[in-house]
């Protein structure tokens, strides 16, 4: 998960970082 998030930060900036965090939170909640 982390490398993808880092790539999103580098490639798309703050907005994508927020979306990435939300996606990680949802993924963790589903486990």
PDB file of C-alpha atoms in Angstrom:
ATOM      1  CA  UNK A   1       0.000   0.000   0.000  1.00  0.00           C
ATOM      2  CA  UNK A   2       2.718   2.462   1.019  1.00  0.00           C
ATOM      3  CA  UNK A   3       4.625   2.513  -2.295  1.00  0.00           C
ATOM      4  CA  UNK A   4       1.384   3.197  -4.150  1.00  0.00           C
ATOM      5  CA  UNK A   5       0.542   6.026  -1.763  1.00  0.00           C
ATOM      6  CA  UNK A   6       4.013   7.523  -2.162  1.00  0.00           C
ATOM      7  CA  UNK A   7       3.677   7.320  -5.940  1.00  0.00           C
ATOM      8  CA  UNK A   8       0.315   9.048  -5.751  1.00  0.00           C
ATOM      9  CA  UNK A   9       1.767  11.853  -3.647  1.00  0.00           C
ATOM     10  CA  UNK A  10       4.660  12.325  -6.059  1.00  0.00           C
ATOM     11  CA  UNK A  11       2.508  12.058  -9.177  1.00  0.00           C
ATOM     12  CA  UNK A  12      -0.685  13.867  -8.278  1.00  0.00           C
ATOM     13  CA  UNK A  13      -0.102  16.006  -5.208  1.00  0.00           C
ATOM     14  CA  UNK A  14      -2.192  16.676  -2.120  1.00  0.00           C
ATOM     15  CA  UNK A  15      -5.629  15.780  -3.453  1.00  0.00           C
ATOM     16  CA  UNK A  16      -4.550  12.303  -4.467  1.00  0.00           C
ATOM     17  CA  UNK A  17      -2.831  11.905  -1.093  1.00  0.00           C
ATOM     18  CA  UNK A  18      -6.136  12.554   0.660  1.00  0.00           C
ATOM     19  CA  UNK A  19      -7.939  10.105  -1.613  1.00  0.00           C
ATOM     20  CA  UNK A  20      -5.213   7.543  -0.994  1.00  0.00           C
ATOM     21  CA  UNK A  21      -5.537   7.893   2.759  1.00  0.00           C
ATOM     22  CA  UNK A  22      -9.312   7.475   2.527  1.00  0.00           C
ATOM     23  CA  UNK A  23      -8.866   4.358   0.390  1.00  0.00           C
ATOM     24  CA  UNK A  24      -6.415   2.882   2.907  1.00  0.00           C
ATOM     25  CA  UNK A  25      -8.813   3.606   5.779  1.00  0.00           C
ATOM     26  CA  UNK A  26     -11.661   1.884   3.928  1.00  0.00           C
ATOM     27  CA  UNK A  27      -9.427  -1.090   3.136  1.00  0.00           C
ATOM     28  CA  UNK A  28      -8.413  -1.467   6.777  1.00  0.00           C
ATOM     29  CA  UNK A  29     -12.014  -1.166   7.970  1.00  0.00           C
ATOM     30  CA  UNK A  30     -13.071  -3.987   5.642  1.00  0.00           C
ATOM     31  CA  UNK A  31     -10.595  -6.467   7.148  1.00  0.00           C
TER      32      UNK A  31
END
